[in-house]
Coordinates of C-alpha atoms and ligand atoms in Angstrom, one line a residue:
Chain A
X1 CA 5.5 3.9 -7.0
X2 CA 6.0 0.8 -9.2
X3 CA 9.7 1.0 -9.0
X4 CA 9.3 -0.2 -5.4
X5 CA 8.3 -3.6 -6.7
X6 CA 12.0 -3.9 -7.6
X7 CA 13.4 -6.7 -5.5
X8 CA 10.1 -7.9 -4.1
X9 CA 10.1 -11.5 -3.0
X10 CA 8.8 -13.8 -5.8
X11 CA 6.8 -16.7 -4.5
X12 CA 8.3 -19.6 -6.5
X13 CA 10.2 -22.7 -5.5
X14 CA 13.5 -22.7 -7.4
X15 CA 16.8 -24.1 -6.4
X16 CA 18.0 -20.7 -5.3
X17 CA 14.8 -20.1 -3.3
X18 CA 15.6 -23.2 -1.3
X19 CA 19.1 -22.2 -0.3
X20 CA 19.8 -21.0 3.2
X21 CA 19.6 -17.2 3.5
X22 CA 22.9 -17.0 5.3
X23 CA 24.6 -18.9 2.5
X24 CA 23.0 -16.6 0.0
X25 CA 24.3 -13.6 1.7
X26 CA 27.8 -15.1 1.9
X27 CA 27.7 -16.0 -1.8
X28 CA 26.4 -12.6 -2.6
X29 CA 29.3 -10.9 -0.9
X30 CA 31.8 -13.2 -2.5
X31 CA 30.3 -12.6 -6.0
X32 CA 30.3 -8.9 -5.4
X33 CA 34.0 -9.0 -4.6
X34 CA 34.5 -11.1 -7.7
X35 CA 32.6 -8.5 -9.8
X36 CA 34.9 -5.8 -8.5
X37 CA 38.1 -7.6 -9.3
X38 CA 39.7 -5.6 -12.1
X39 CA 42.1 -6.6 -14.8
X40 CA 44.5 -4.2 -16.4
X41 CA 43.5 -5.0 -20.0
X42 CA 40.1 -3.5 -20.8
X43 CA 39.2 -6.4 -23.1
X44 CA 39.7 -8.9 -20.3
X45 CA 37.7 -6.9 -17.7
X46 CA 34.8 -6.4 -20.2
X47 CA 34.8 -10.1 -21.3
X48 CA 34.7 -11.3 -17.7
X49 CA 31.9 -8.8 -16.9
X50 CA 29.9 -10.0 -19.9
X51 CA 30.4 -13.6 -18.8
X52 CA 29.1 -12.7 -15.3
X53 CA 26.2 -10.9 -16.9
X54 CA 25.2 -13.9 -18.9
X55 CA 25.5 -16.2 -15.9
X56 CA 23.5 -13.9 -13.7
X57 CA 20.8 -13.5 -16.4
X58 CA 20.5 -17.3 -16.5
X59 CA 20.2 -17.4 -12.7
X60 CA 17.6 -14.7 -12.8
X61 CA 15.6 -16.7 -15.3
X62 CA 16.0 -19.9 -13.2
X63 CA 14.8 -18.1 -10.0
X64 CA 11.9 -16.4 -11.8
X65 CA 13.0 -12.9 -11.0
X66 CA 11.0 -10.2 -12.7
X67 CA 13.0 -9.1 -15.8
X68 CA 10.5 -6.3 -16.3
X69 CA 11.3 -4.7 -13.0
X70 CA 15.0 -5.3 -13.6
X71 CA 15.0 -3.4 -16.8
X72 CA 12.8 -0.7 -15.4
X73 CA 15.3 -0.4 -12.6
X74 CA 18.1 0.0 -15.1
X75 CA 16.2 2.5 -17.2
X76 CA 15.6 4.6 -14.1
X77 CA 19.4 4.9 -13.9
X78 CA 19.7 6.6 -17.2
X79 CA 20.8 9.8 -15.5
X80 CA 23.7 7.9 -13.9
X81 CA 24.7 6.4 -17.2
X82 CA 24.8 9.8 -18.8
X83 CA 26.8 11.2 -15.9
X84 CA 29.3 8.3 -16.2
X85 CA 29.7 8.7 -19.9
X86 CA 30.3 12.5 -19.5
X87 CA 32.6 11.9 -16.6
X88 CA 34.8 9.4 -18.2
X89 CA 34.7 10.5 -21.8
X90 CA 35.1 14.2 -21.5
X91 CA 37.3 14.2 -18.4
X92 CA 39.9 11.7 -19.5
X93 CA 42.4 10.4 -17.0
X94 CA 45.7 11.7 -18.3
X95 CA 47.7 8.9 -16.6
X96 CA 46.2 6.3 -18.9
X97 CA 48.4 5.5 -21.9
X98 CA 45.5 5.4 -24.2
X99 CA 44.4 5.4 -27.8
X100 CA 42.8 8.7 -28.9
X101 CA 39.4 8.4 -30.4
X102 CA 38.7 11.9 -31.5
X103 CA 40.3 15.3 -31.2
X104 CA 38.4 18.6 -31.1
X105 CA 40.2 21.6 -32.6
X106 CA 43.6 19.8 -32.2
X107 CA 43.5 20.7 -28.5
X108 CA 41.0 18.4 -26.7
X109 CA 41.2 14.7 -27.1
X110 CA 38.7 11.9 -26.3
X111 CA 40.2 8.5 -25.6
X112 CA 38.8 5.1 -26.1
X113 CA 39.7 4.4 -22.5
X114 CA 37.0 6.7 -21.3
X115 CA 34.4 4.7 -23.2
X116 CA 35.7 1.4 -21.9
X117 CA 35.8 2.7 -18.4
X118 CA 32.2 4.1 -18.5
X119 CA 31.0 0.8 -20.0
X120 CA 32.8 -1.2 -17.4
X121 CA 31.4 0.8 -14.5
X122 CA 27.9 0.6 -15.8
X123 CA 28.2 -3.1 -16.5
X124 CA 29.4 -3.6 -12.9
X125 CA 26.4 -1.6 -11.6
X126 CA 24.0 -3.8 -13.6
X127 CA 25.7 -6.8 -12.2
X128 CA 25.4 -5.6 -8.7
X129 CA 21.7 -4.9 -9.3
X130 CA 21.0 -8.3 -10.7
X131 CA 22.8 -9.9 -7.8
X132 CA 20.8 -8.1 -5.2
X133 CA 17.7 -8.7 -7.2
X134 CA 18.3 -12.5 -7.2
X135 CA 18.9 -12.4 -3.5
X136 CA 15.8 -10.4 -2.6
X137 CA 13.5 -12.1 -5.1
X138 CA 14.4 -15.6 -3.8
X139 CA 14.6 -14.9 -0.1
X140 CA 11.7 -14.0 2.2
X141 CA 12.4 -10.7 3.9
X142 CA 12.0 -12.4 7.3
X143 CA 14.6 -15.0 6.4
X144 CA 16.9 -12.3 5.2
X145 CA 16.6 -10.4 8.5
X146 CA 17.2 -13.6 10.5
X147 CA 20.3 -14.3 8.4
X148 CA 21.5 -10.7 9.1
X149 CA 20.8 -11.2 12.7
X150 CA 22.8 -14.4 12.6
X151 CA 25.8 -12.7 11.1
X152 CA 25.5 -9.8 13.6
X153 CA 25.3 -12.3 16.5
X154 CA 29.1 -12.2 17.4
X155 CA 28.7 -8.4 17.9
X156 CA 26.5 -9.1 20.9
X157 CA 29.7 -9.4 22.9
X158 CA 30.2 -5.7 22.6
X159 CA 26.5 -5.2 23.5
X160 CA 25.5 -4.5 19.9
X161 CA 21.7 -4.8 19.8
X162 CA 21.6 -7.2 16.9
X163 CA 18.2 -8.6 17.7
X164 CA 16.6 -5.1 18.0
X165 CA 18.2 -4.1 14.7
X166 CA 16.9 -7.2 12.9
X167 CA 13.4 -6.6 14.4
X168 CA 13.5 -3.0 13.2
X169 CA 14.5 -4.1 9.7
X170 CA 11.7 -6.7 9.6
X171 CA 9.1 -4.3 10.8
X172 CA 10.3 -1.7 8.3
X173 CA 10.0 -4.3 5.5
X174 CA 6.6 -5.4 6.7
X175 CA 5.2 -1.8 6.7
X176 CA 6.6 -0.5 3.5
X177 CA 3.7 -1.8 1.4
X178 CA 1.2 -0.6 4.0
X179 CA 2.6 2.9 4.1
X180 CA 2.8 3.0 0.3
X181 CA -0.9 2.1 0.1
X182 CA -1.6 4.8 2.6
X183 CA 0.4 7.3 0.6
X184 CA -1.6 6.5 -2.5
X185 CA -4.8 6.9 -0.6
X186 CA -3.8 10.3 0.8
X187 CA -2.7 11.4 -2.6
X188 CA -6.1 10.5 -4.0
X189 CA -7.9 12.2 -1.2
X190 CA -5.8 15.4 -1.6
X191 CA -6.3 15.3 -5.4
X192 CA -10.0 15.2 -4.9
X193 CA -9.6 18.4 -2.8
X194 CA -7.8 20.0 -5.7
X195 CA -4.2 19.4 -4.9
X196 CA -2.3 18.7 -8.1
X197 CA 0.7 16.4 -7.7
X198 CA 1.8 16.2 -11.3
X199 CA 1.7 19.8 -12.6
X200 CA 2.5 23.3 -11.4
X201 CA 5.7 25.1 -10.5
X202 CA 8.1 24.3 -7.9
X203 CA 6.2 26.1 -5.2
X204 CA 3.0 24.3 -6.0
X205 CA 4.8 21.0 -6.1
X206 CA 6.4 21.5 -2.7
X207 CA 3.0 22.5 -1.3
X208 CA 1.4 19.3 -2.8
X209 CA 4.2 17.2 -1.3
X210 CA 3.7 18.7 2.1
X211 CA 0.0 17.9 1.9
X212 CA 1.1 14.3 1.4
X213 CA 3.9 14.1 3.9
X214 CA 2.2 15.6 6.9
X215 CA -0.8 13.2 7.1
X216 CA 1.5 10.4 6.2
X217 CA 3.8 11.1 9.2
X218 CA 0.9 11.6 11.5
X219 CA -0.6 8.3 10.6
X220 CA 2.8 6.6 10.7
X221 CA 3.3 7.8 14.3
X222 CA -0.1 6.6 15.2
X223 CA 0.6 3.3 13.6
X224 CA 3.9 2.9 15.5
X225 CA 2.1 3.5 18.8
X226 CA -0.5 0.9 18.0
X227 CA 2.0 -1.5 16.8
X228 CA 4.1 -1.2 19.9
X229 CA 1.0 -1.7 22.0
X230 CA 0.2 -4.8 20.1
X231 CA 3.7 -6.2 20.4
X232 CA 3.8 -5.5 24.2
X233 CA 0.4 -7.0 24.7
X234 CA 1.6 -10.2 23.0
X235 CA 4.5 -10.3 25.5
X236 CA 7.3 -9.0 23.3
X237 CA 10.4 -8.1 25.4
X238 CA 13.6 -7.6 23.4
X239 CA 15.7 -8.5 26.4
X240 CA 14.2 -11.8 27.3
X241 CA 14.8 -15.1 25.7
X242 CA 12.6 -15.8 22.7
X243 CA 12.3 -19.0 20.7
X244 CA 12.1 -19.1 16.9
X245 CA 9.3 -20.2 14.7
X246 CA 11.4 -20.0 11.6
X247 CA 14.6 -21.9 11.6
X248 CA 17.3 -21.3 9.1
X249 CA 18.7 -24.6 7.9
X250 CA 22.0 -25.2 6.2
X251 CA 21.4 -28.0 3.8
X252 CA 23.7 -30.2 1.7
X253 CA 22.8 -28.0 -1.4
X254 CA 24.1 -25.0 0.5
X255 CA 27.4 -26.7 1.1
X256 CA 27.7 -27.8 -2.5
X257 CA 26.8 -24.4 -4.0
X258 CA 29.3 -22.7 -1.7
X259 CA 31.9 -25.3 -2.7
X260 CA 31.3 -24.5 -6.3
X261 CA 31.1 -20.8 -6.2
X262 CA 33.7 -19.9 -3.6
X263 CA 36.6 -21.6 -5.4
X264 CA 35.6 -19.9 -8.7
X265 CA 35.7 -16.6 -6.9
X266 CA 39.0 -17.4 -5.4
X267 CA 40.4 -18.4 -8.8
X268 CA 39.2 -15.1 -10.3
X269 CA 40.7 -13.2 -7.4
X270 CA 44.0 -15.0 -8.0
X271 CA 43.9 -14.2 -11.7
X272 CA 43.1 -10.6 -10.9
X273 CA 45.8 -10.1 -8.3
X274 CA 48.6 -12.4 -9.5
X275 CA 48.0 -12.3 -13.3
X276 CA 46.7 -8.8 -13.4
X277 CA 48.0 -8.1 -16.9
X278 CA 46.2 -11.2 -18.3
X279 CA 44.9 -10.7 -21.8
X280 CA 42.3 -13.3 -22.1
X281 CA 41.7 -12.9 -25.8
X282 CA 45.4 -13.2 -26.6
X283 CA 45.8 -16.2 -24.2
X284 CA 42.9 -18.1 -25.8
X285 CA 43.0 -17.0 -29.4
X286 CA 46.4 -15.5 -29.9
X287 CA 44.8 -12.5 -31.4
X288 CA 46.0 -9.0 -30.3
X289 CA 42.9 -6.7 -30.0
X290 CA 44.9 -3.9 -28.6
X291 CA 42.8 -2.8 -25.6
Chain B
X1 CA -12.7 -15.2 42.1
X2 CA -12.5 -11.8 40.5
X3 CA -10.5 -11.8 37.3
X4 CA -10.5 -8.0 36.9
X5 CA -11.4 -5.5 39.6
X6 CA -11.3 -1.8 38.8
X7 CA -11.7 0.8 41.5
X8 CA -12.2 4.5 41.1
X9 CA -10.0 4.5 38.0
X10 CA -9.4 7.8 36.3
X11 CA -7.2 8.5 33.3
X12 CA -6.6 11.4 31.0
X13 CA -4.4 11.8 27.9
X14 CA -4.1 15.5 28.5
X15 CA -5.1 18.0 31.1
X16 CA -8.3 19.3 29.5
X17 CA -9.8 16.0 28.7
X18 CA -10.7 13.1 30.9
X19 CA -10.9 9.8 29.0
X20 CA -11.8 7.6 31.9
X21 CA -13.7 9.2 34.8
X22 CA -13.8 7.4 38.1
X23 CA -14.8 4.0 37.0
X24 CA -15.4 0.9 39.2
X25 CA -16.5 -2.6 38.3
X26 CA -15.7 -6.2 38.9
X27 CA -15.4 -9.0 36.4
X28 CA -15.7 -12.5 37.7
X29 CA -13.5 -15.3 36.4
X30 CA -15.2 -17.3 33.7
X31 CA -17.7 -14.6 32.8
X32 CA -18.4 -13.0 29.5
X33 CA -18.6 -9.2 29.8
X34 CA -19.5 -6.7 27.1
X35 CA -18.5 -3.0 27.2
X36 CA -20.6 -0.9 25.0
X37 CA -20.6 2.9 24.4
X38 CA -20.4 5.5 21.6
X39 CA -17.2 6.5 19.8
X40 CA -14.7 8.2 22.1
X41 CA -16.4 7.0 25.3
X42 CA -13.1 5.5 26.5
X43 CA -13.5 1.8 25.8
X44 CA -10.2 1.3 24.1
X45 CA -8.5 3.4 26.8
X46 CA -10.0 1.2 29.5
X47 CA -8.7 -1.9 27.7
X48 CA -5.2 -0.5 27.5
X49 CA -5.3 0.4 31.2
X50 CA -6.3 -3.1 32.1
X51 CA -3.5 -4.5 30.0
X52 CA -1.0 -2.1 31.6
X53 CA -0.1 -0.5 28.3
X54 CA -0.9 2.9 29.8
X55 CA -1.0 3.5 33.5
X56 CA -2.9 5.9 35.8
X57 CA -2.0 7.0 39.3
X58 CA -5.6 7.6 40.2
X59 CA -7.5 4.5 41.1
X60 CA -6.6 0.8 41.2
X61 CA -6.7 -2.2 38.8
X62 CA -6.5 -5.7 40.2
X63 CA -5.9 -8.7 38.0
X64 CA -6.6 -11.9 39.8
X65 CA -6.4 -10.1 43.1
X66 CA -3.0 -8.6 42.4
X67 CA -2.7 -4.8 42.1
X68 CA -1.3 -3.8 38.7
X69 CA 1.8 -1.7 39.1
X70 CA 5.0 -0.9 37.2
X71 CA 6.9 -3.9 38.6
X72 CA 4.4 -6.7 37.9
X73 CA 2.9 -5.4 34.7
X74 CA 4.9 -7.8 32.5
X75 CA 3.9 -10.8 34.6
X76 CA 0.3 -9.9 34.9
X77 CA 0.1 -9.1 31.2
X78 CA 0.9 -12.7 30.5
X79 CA -2.6 -13.6 31.8
X80 CA -4.3 -11.2 29.4
X81 CA -4.7 -11.4 25.6
X82 CA -6.0 -8.4 23.7
X83 CA -7.2 -8.1 20.1
X84 CA -7.1 -4.5 19.0
X85 CA -9.4 -2.5 16.8
X86 CA -7.1 -1.9 13.8
X87 CA -6.1 -5.2 12.1
X88 CA -3.3 -3.6 10.1
X89 CA -1.4 -2.2 13.1
X90 CA -1.3 -5.4 15.0
X91 CA 0.0 -7.5 12.2
X92 CA 3.6 -7.6 13.3
X93 CA 5.4 -10.3 11.2
X94 CA 5.4 -10.5 7.5
X95 CA 3.3 -13.6 7.0
X96 CA 0.2 -15.1 8.5
X97 CA 2.0 -18.0 10.2
X98 CA 4.8 -15.9 11.5
X99 CA 2.3 -13.5 13.0
X100 CA 0.4 -16.2 14.7
X101 CA 3.7 -17.4 16.1
X102 CA 4.9 -14.0 17.3
X103 CA 3.4 -14.3 20.8
X104 CA 4.5 -17.9 21.1
X105 CA 8.0 -16.9 20.3
X106 CA 7.8 -14.3 23.0
X107 CA 6.7 -17.0 25.4
X108 CA 9.7 -19.1 24.4
X109 CA 7.5 -22.0 23.3
X110 CA 9.5 -24.9 21.9
X111 CA 9.8 -24.5 18.2
X112 CA 8.9 -28.2 17.7
X113 CA 5.4 -27.6 19.2
X114 CA 4.9 -24.2 17.5
X115 CA 4.0 -25.4 14.0
X116 CA 1.1 -27.5 15.3
X117 CA -0.2 -24.7 17.5
X118 CA 0.0 -22.2 14.7
X119 CA -1.8 -24.5 12.4
X120 CA -4.5 -25.4 15.0
X121 CA -5.4 -21.8 15.6
X122 CA -5.1 -20.8 11.9
X123 CA -7.7 -23.5 11.3
X124 CA -9.9 -22.2 14.1
X125 CA -10.2 -18.8 12.4
X126 CA -10.4 -20.4 8.9
X127 CA -7.0 -19.0 7.8
X128 CA -5.1 -22.2 7.3
X129 CA -5.1 -21.8 3.5
X130 CA -3.3 -18.5 3.8
X131 CA -0.4 -19.4 6.1
X132 CA 2.3 -17.9 3.9
X133 CA 0.4 -14.8 2.7
X134 CA 1.6 -11.3 3.5
X135 CA -0.7 -8.8 5.1
X136 CA -0.8 -6.6 2.0
X137 CA -2.5 -9.6 0.2
X138 CA -5.2 -10.0 2.9
X139 CA -8.5 -8.2 3.5
X140 CA -9.1 -6.4 6.7
X141 CA -11.3 -9.2 8.0
X142 CA -8.7 -11.8 7.2
X143 CA -6.1 -9.8 9.1
X144 CA -8.4 -9.5 12.0
X145 CA -8.8 -13.3 12.1
X146 CA -5.1 -13.6 12.1
X147 CA -4.9 -11.2 15.1
X148 CA -7.5 -13.2 16.9
X149 CA -5.7 -16.5 16.2
X150 CA -2.4 -14.9 17.4
X151 CA -4.0 -14.0 20.7
X152 CA -6.0 -17.2 21.2
X153 CA -2.9 -19.3 20.6
X154 CA -1.4 -17.8 23.7
X155 CA -4.0 -19.5 25.9
X156 CA -4.5 -16.5 28.2
X157 CA -6.9 -16.4 31.1
X158 CA -8.5 -13.2 30.1
X159 CA -9.2 -12.2 26.5
X160 CA -10.1 -8.7 25.6
X161 CA -11.7 -8.1 22.2
X162 CA -11.6 -4.4 21.3
X163 CA -14.1 -4.4 18.5
X164 CA -12.3 -7.4 17.1
X165 CA -15.1 -8.5 14.9
X166 CA -16.1 -5.1 13.6
X167 CA -14.3 -5.7 10.3
X168 CA -15.9 -9.1 9.7
X169 CA -18.9 -10.0 7.6
X170 CA -21.9 -11.4 9.4
X171 CA -20.8 -14.9 8.7
X172 CA -17.3 -14.2 10.0
X173 CA -18.8 -12.7 13.2
X174 CA -20.9 -15.8 13.6
X175 CA -17.8 -17.9 13.2
X176 CA -16.0 -16.0 15.9
X177 CA -19.0 -16.0 18.2
X178 CA -19.2 -19.8 17.9
X179 CA -15.4 -20.0 18.4
X180 CA -15.7 -18.0 21.6
X181 CA -18.6 -20.2 22.8
X182 CA -16.6 -23.3 22.1
X183 CA -13.5 -21.9 23.9
X184 CA -15.6 -21.0 26.9
X185 CA -17.1 -24.5 27.0
X186 CA -13.7 -26.2 26.8
X187 CA -12.3 -23.7 29.4
X188 CA -15.0 -22.5 31.8
X189 CA -12.4 -20.3 33.5
X190 CA -11.8 -18.2 30.4
X191 CA -12.8 -14.6 31.1
X192 CA -14.0 -12.7 28.0
X193 CA -14.2 -8.9 27.9
X194 CA -15.7 -7.8 24.7
X195 CA -15.8 -4.2 23.5
X196 CA -18.4 -3.9 20.8
X197 CA -20.8 -1.8 18.9
X198 CA -22.8 -4.9 18.0
X199 CA -25.8 -5.1 20.4
X200 CA -26.5 -8.7 19.3
X201 CA -23.0 -9.6 20.4
X202 CA -23.5 -7.8 23.7
X203 CA -26.8 -9.7 24.1
X204 CA -24.8 -12.9 24.4
X205 CA -22.8 -11.8 27.4
X206 CA -23.4 -12.3 31.1
X207 CA -22.7 -8.8 32.2
X208 CA -22.8 -5.5 30.4
X209 CA -21.0 -2.2 31.1
X210 CA -22.3 0.9 29.4
X211 CA -19.8 3.7 29.0
X212 CA -20.3 7.3 28.0
X213 CA -17.8 10.1 28.0
X214 CA -15.5 8.1 30.3
X215 CA -18.2 7.3 32.8
X216 CA -20.2 4.2 33.5
X217 CA -23.8 5.1 32.9
X218 CA -25.1 1.7 33.6
X219 CA -23.8 -1.8 34.4
X220 CA -25.5 -5.0 35.3
X221 CA -26.0 -8.6 34.4
X222 CA -27.7 -9.7 31.3
X223 CA -31.3 -9.6 32.6
X224 CA -30.9 -6.2 34.3
X225 CA -29.7 -4.6 31.1
X226 CA -32.0 -6.2 28.6
X227 CA -35.2 -6.2 30.6
X228 CA -35.5 -2.5 30.2
X229 CA -35.2 -1.9 26.5
X230 CA -36.6 1.7 26.8
X231 CA -33.7 2.7 28.9
X232 CA -31.3 1.1 26.4
X233 CA -33.0 3.1 23.7
X234 CA -32.8 6.3 25.7
X235 CA -29.1 5.8 26.0
X236 CA -28.8 5.7 22.3
X237 CA -28.5 2.0 21.6
X238 CA -30.4 -0.3 19.3
X239 CA -32.2 -3.1 21.0
X240 CA -31.4 -6.8 20.4
X241 CA -33.7 -8.5 18.0
X242 CA -34.8 -11.3 20.3
X243 CA -35.3 -9.1 23.3
X244 CA -37.3 -6.7 21.3
X245 CA -39.7 -9.4 20.0
X246 CA -40.0 -10.9 23.4
X247 CA -40.8 -7.6 25.0
X248 CA -43.4 -6.7 22.4
X249 CA -45.1 -10.1 22.8
X250 CA -45.0 -9.7 26.5
X251 CA -46.7 -6.4 26.2
X252 CA -49.5 -8.1 24.3
X253 CA -50.0 -10.3 27.3
X254 CA -48.0 -13.5 26.4
X255 CA -46.2 -15.1 29.3
X256 CA -42.7 -15.7 28.1
X257 CA -40.8 -15.8 31.5
X258 CA -38.6 -18.8 30.9
X259 CA -38.0 -18.3 27.2
X260 CA -34.4 -17.5 26.5
X261 CA -33.7 -18.0 22.9
X262 CA -35.4 -17.9 19.5
X263 CA -36.0 -21.6 19.3
X264 CA -37.8 -21.7 22.6
X265 CA -39.8 -18.8 21.5
X266 CA -40.9 -20.4 18.3
X267 CA -41.8 -23.6 20.1
X268 CA -43.8 -21.7 22.6
X269 CA -45.6 -19.7 19.9
X270 CA -46.4 -22.9 18.0
X271 CA -47.9 -24.4 21.2
X272 CA -50.0 -21.4 21.8
X273 CA -51.4 -21.2 18.2
Ligands
ATP301 N1 -3.4 8.5 22.1 C1 -4.3 9.5 22.5 N2 -4.0 10.7 22.8 C2 -4.9 11.6 23.2 N3 -6.2 11.4 23.3 C3 -6.6 10.2 23.0 C4 -5.7 9.1 22.6 N4 -6.5 8.0 22.4 C5 -7.7 8.3 22.7 N5 -7.9 9.6 23.1 C6 -9.1 10.3 23.5 O1 -9.6 9.6 24.6 C7 -11.0 9.5 24.5 C8 -11.4 8.0 24.5 O2 -10.9 7.4 23.4 P1 -11.0 5.8 23.2 O3 -10.2 5.5 22.0 O4 -10.8 5.1 24.4 O5 -12.6 5.7 22.8 P2 -13.4 4.4 22.3 O6 -14.5 4.3 23.2 O7 -12.5 3.3 22.1 O8 -13.9 4.9 20.9 P3 -14.2 4.0 19.5 O9 -15.5 3.4 19.7 O10 -14.1 5.0 18.5 O11 -13.1 3.0 19.4 C9 -11.4 10.2 23.2 O12 -11.9 11.4 23.5 C10 -10.1 10.3 22.4 O13 -10.1 11.5 21.7
MG302 MG1 -11.8 2.1 20.6

């Protein structure tokens, strides 16, 4: 259950906290694109990724993200890492002109490329995770949904229910902790009646889970009925005009941060597309590392 | 003027079971009415019917002399505010201030005015120190205060409290009682309908409706209900502290006709001694 705390809003007042949510979403997407720009030399791709990693770690520190939940999140992906390593190391891509690392029985070869590729993909995953973590830790869920709604606004022309969707997201976010609490309570109640959630064979486990899921669903439906009553009673009508308590504001610092980050992203995209065979180590130090 | 008028209202959730059984009563504008009754007697159902959240085709509900129907329910509902029983399931937004503002947003209130209104009502329910807190960090009683503030902020003509103070500690209840008193003083036209298990709270009201199994077993103004404590007891209710003492003293032969509250009673007793 604790893994849910990954990405929870951290109540702190940092520079990043104060940026407009819409700007943060824009920059997040730009940075994600940047992270995914590849270079044909492994050393360059890896060096860029490491650079991003260092920068993102600093940003995480500045915005007081929880490193503990970040590392927990990474650890919980160990299976994925294992899978990646097996995928790329033991099923080498034959099209790569690559340096062999080890040959079994003179018939099956492992290449360095597989290792680079696995490392690169894993690093990118970590980068994506830290990016999203920075966004969600520094932005109130409500501001995030308002920002999403703002971006979806043009879709209203084709009758896309952007407001309803934003409302759904914000209610879902609001009720996740409540329903988790409820799940814990039901588990305790069922445990006291002799249901064992941690041991037993598959059949027993499934039975235990069912004893959790059914009451949880019953209460969730009950809740949703009461919630819709409460919303209606307070005059909620998705089709009528509503004013906004919370206003998203685009400040000067948003402009400045966008003006700094977007050109960097553009430059890296340029490097990746136009100078794809760039070997950063050779360019800077005139040393041939050979990968 | 009648704020709420209910005639021969019947409602059932399913065929076998009647939740509201041929109920009629009138509530005058500006009055403070309590509905009391055991669990499952249909109190919450009645509140939802009055607010048009559920509708019945048997019987009639009039809000300020207009019959409630499918077409005008949204309009009439704007005159009614309702605080529900479960504080968690009426906390709609993710922070205290946003939740108090939710109804104001629906009424398209100017955002420039909203901040002040939110703060004003948060102060009234003593939640102004918690404005940016999330519901998961609040106690049940605190959430209920937020719900109360969210409804009061809408400035409705009729306010229904469905056991709205049941989660509060005695001090919290006292606060809300005083708040209601103060609201009624500043707006004599405010109609209060309070569903409660707290007989002391019911004792403060002008008119009491006693429900049981979907039927009204007794209704009447304050004096009619609380002058016959034995009947109240026989219906399964506790008796209010002040009324009990007064009755017992009267049985011993003291003349307490014009004594209406505990202070007056003490003064009178001091005179007599
Ligand atoms: N959503 C529902 N579906 C079916 N039956 C319901 C529903 N809500 C209430 N009932 C039934 O209607 C009857 C009246 O319920 P109601 O909630 O109005 O009682 P109440 O007087 O508010 O009780 P409490 O003091 O416990 O709040 C009960 O018998 C209850 O089981
Ligand atoms: Mg009820």
